[in-house]
CSV table of C-alpha atoms in Angstrom, one decimal:
chain,number,residue,atom,x,y,z
A,307,MET,CA,123.3,96.0,108.5
A,308,LYS,CA,121.7,92.9,109.9
A,309,ILE,CA,118.3,91.6,109.9
A,310,VAL,CA,116.1,89.0,111.2
A,311,ILE,CA,113.1,88.2,109.2
A,312,GLN,CA,110.2,86.2,110.4
A,313,ARG,CA,107.3,84.9,108.1
A,314,VAL,CA,104.2,85.8,110.4
A,315,SER,CA,100.5,85.4,110.2
A,316,LYS,CA,100.1,88.5,112.3
A,317,ALA,CA,102.4,90.7,114.4
A,318,SER,CA,102.3,93.9,116.5
A,319,VAL,CA,104.4,96.1,118.2
A,320,THR,CA,103.2,98.1,121.5
A,321,VAL,CA,105.1,100.8,123.3
A,322,GLU,CA,104.0,102.2,126.6
A,323,GLY,CA,100.9,100.3,126.4
A,324,GLU,CA,99.9,101.6,123.0
A,325,LYS,CA,99.8,99.4,120.0
A,326,VAL,CA,101.9,101.5,117.3
A,327,ALA,CA,102.1,99.0,114.6
A,328,SER,CA,100.0,95.8,113.3
A,329,ILE,CA,99.9,93.5,110.3
A,330,GLY,CA,98.7,90.5,109.1
A,331,SER,CA,100.4,88.1,107.0
A,332,GLY,CA,103.8,89.2,106.0
A,333,LEU,CA,107.1,89.8,107.5
A,334,LEU,CA,108.3,91.2,110.9
A,335,ILE,CA,112.1,92.4,110.3
A,336,LEU,CA,114.2,93.2,113.0
A,337,LEU,CA,117.0,95.6,111.7
A,338,GLY,CA,120.5,96.2,113.4
A,339,ILE,CA,122.6,99.0,112.1
A,340,VAL,CA,126.4,99.5,112.5
A,341,ALA,CA,128.2,103.0,111.6
A,342,GLU,CA,129.6,101.6,108.3
A,343,ASP,CA,126.3,101.0,106.8
A,344,THR,CA,125.5,102.8,103.5
A,345,GLN,CA,122.7,103.0,101.1
A,346,GLU,CA,124.1,100.2,99.3
A,347,ASP,CA,123.4,98.2,102.4
A,348,ILE,CA,119.9,99.2,102.5
A,349,ASN,CA,119.2,98.8,98.8
A,350,TRP,CA,120.5,95.3,99.0
A,351,LEU,CA,118.6,94.2,101.7
A,352,THR,CA,115.4,95.8,100.9
A,353,ASN,CA,115.6,94.0,97.5
A,354,LYS,CA,116.2,90.9,99.3
A,355,ILE,CA,113.4,91.1,101.7
A,356,ALA,CA,110.8,92.1,98.9
A,357,ASN,CA,112.0,89.1,96.7
A,358,ILE,CA,113.2,86.1,99.2
A,359,ARG,CA,110.7,83.4,98.2
A,360,ILE,CA,109.6,82.0,101.6
A,361,PHE,CA,105.9,82.2,101.3
A,362,GLU,CA,103.9,79.1,100.2
A,363,ASP,CA,102.6,78.9,96.6
A,364,GLU,CA,99.2,76.9,95.6
A,365,ASN,CA,101.5,73.6,96.3
A,366,GLY,CA,102.6,74.4,99.6
A,367,ILE,CA,106.1,75.1,98.3
A,368,MET,CA,107.9,78.5,99.5
A,369,ASN,CA,108.2,79.8,96.2
A,370,LYS,CA,106.4,83.3,96.6
A,371,SER,CA,107.8,86.6,97.7
A,372,LEU,CA,106.4,89.3,100.1
A,373,LEU,CA,106.0,91.3,96.7
A,374,GLN,CA,103.9,88.4,95.3
A,375,ILE,CA,101.5,87.8,98.0
A,376,ASP,CA,101.0,91.6,98.7
A,377,GLY,CA,102.2,90.9,102.1
A,378,GLU,CA,102.6,93.4,104.8
A,379,ALA,CA,105.9,94.3,106.9
A,380,ILE,CA,106.8,95.9,110.3
A,381,VAL,CA,110.3,97.1,110.7
A,382,VAL,CA,111.8,97.0,114.4
A,383,SER,CA,115.1,98.7,115.1
A,384,GLN,CA,117.0,96.1,117.4
A,385,PHE,CA,120.6,97.3,118.2
A,386,THR,CA,121.1,93.9,120.1
A,387,LEU,CA,121.3,92.3,116.8
A,388,GLN,CA,124.8,93.7,116.4
A,389,ALA,CA,126.0,92.2,119.8
A,390,SER,CA,129.3,90.5,120.3
A,391,THR,CA,129.4,87.6,122.8
A,392,LYS,CA,133.2,86.7,122.0
A,393,LYS,CA,134.4,87.6,125.4
A,394,GLY,CA,132.6,86.9,128.9
A,395,ASN,CA,128.9,86.5,129.5
A,396,ARG,CA,127.8,90.1,129.0
A,397,PRO,CA,127.4,91.0,125.5
A,398,SER,CA,129.1,94.1,124.0
A,399,TYR,CA,127.2,96.5,121.8
A,400,ILE,CA,130.0,98.6,120.7
A,401,LYS,CA,129.5,97.8,117.0
A,402,ALA,CA,125.9,99.2,117.0
A,403,ALA,CA,125.5,102.4,115.2
A,404,ARG,CA,124.9,105.4,117.8
A,405,PRO,CA,121.6,107.0,117.5
A,406,GLU,CA,123.0,110.0,115.5
A,407,VAL,CA,123.9,107.4,112.6
A,408,ALA,CA,121.2,104.9,113.3
A,409,ILE,CA,118.3,107.1,113.3
A,410,PRO,CA,118.8,108.3,109.6
A,411,MET,CA,119.7,104.9,108.4
A,412,TYR,CA,116.5,103.5,110.0
A,413,ASN,CA,114.4,106.0,108.3
A,414,ALA,CA,116.3,105.5,104.8
A,415,PHE,CA,115.7,101.8,105.3
A,416,ASN,CA,112.0,102.1,106.0
A,417,THR,CA,111.5,104.6,103.1
A,418,THR,CA,113.5,102.4,100.8
A,419,LEU,CA,111.6,99.4,101.7
A,420,GLU,CA,108.2,101.1,101.0
A,421,SER,CA,109.4,102.2,97.8
A,422,VAL,CA,110.4,98.8,96.7
A,423,LEU,CA,107.3,97.1,98.1
A,424,LYS,CA,105.2,100.0,96.6
A,425,LYS,CA,103.2,100.3,99.9
A,426,PRO,CA,103.3,101.8,103.5
A,427,ILE,CA,104.9,99.6,105.8
A,428,GLN,CA,104.6,99.5,109.7
A,429,THR,CA,107.4,100.4,112.2
A,430,GLY,CA,108.1,100.2,116.0
A,431,LYS,CA,109.4,103.3,117.7
A,432,PHE,CA,113.2,103.8,117.4
A,433,GLY,CA,115.0,103.3,121.0
A,434,ALA,CA,111.6,102.7,122.7
A,435,ASP,CA,111.0,99.7,125.1
A,436,MET,CA,108.9,97.8,122.6
A,437,LYS,CA,106.9,94.7,123.1
A,438,VAL,CA,106.7,92.9,119.9
A,439,GLU,CA,104.2,90.1,119.4
A,440,LEU,CA,104.3,87.8,116.6
A,441,LEU,CA,102.7,84.4,115.5
A,442,ASN,CA,105.8,83.0,113.4
A,443,ASP,CA,104.3,81.1,110.5
A,444,GLY,CA,106.1,77.8,109.7
A,445,PRO,CA,108.3,78.8,112.1
A,446,VAL,CA,110.3,80.7,109.3
A,447,THR,CA,113.0,82.9,110.6
A,448,ILE,CA,116.1,84.0,108.4
A,449,ILE,CA,119.3,85.9,109.7
A,450,ILE,CA,120.7,88.1,106.7
A,451,ASP,CA,123.7,90.3,106.9
A,452,SER,CA,124.4,92.8,103.9
A,453,LYS,CA,128.2,92.6,105.1
A,454,ASN,CA,128.1,88.6,104.2
A,455,LYS,CA,126.6,88.5,100.8
A,456,GLU,CA,126.9,84.8,100.1
């Protein structure tokens, strides 16, 4: 499981002209799932997301977590995060989990993140052509892979 988290002042997701998600200060989370992902990956990533200290404290130092600022979150499924670009110029998405695996994992991820944050989160629409709009704050953008826990 791979995520890209972006610290945002605001973010939204639009599907077919309808805004389906919108947040203020918090995190936009792009989520890529592979078939080998498990609940252990979800637990590790959701705890990392909730507790990673990338929000500024009163001294302007990145020292606060999403939990500490009571921030919001949007999770957007993005199979292209699992792209392989080793050969040629056309990315291969063979590593990305098929919908029959990815959809339950996506739903489990969202449920677990809500539990960890103790509040509802916003989501995109799995498999849809989404328009994601964000105001990256910083900018702060971090990539985390549950298969590479360094």
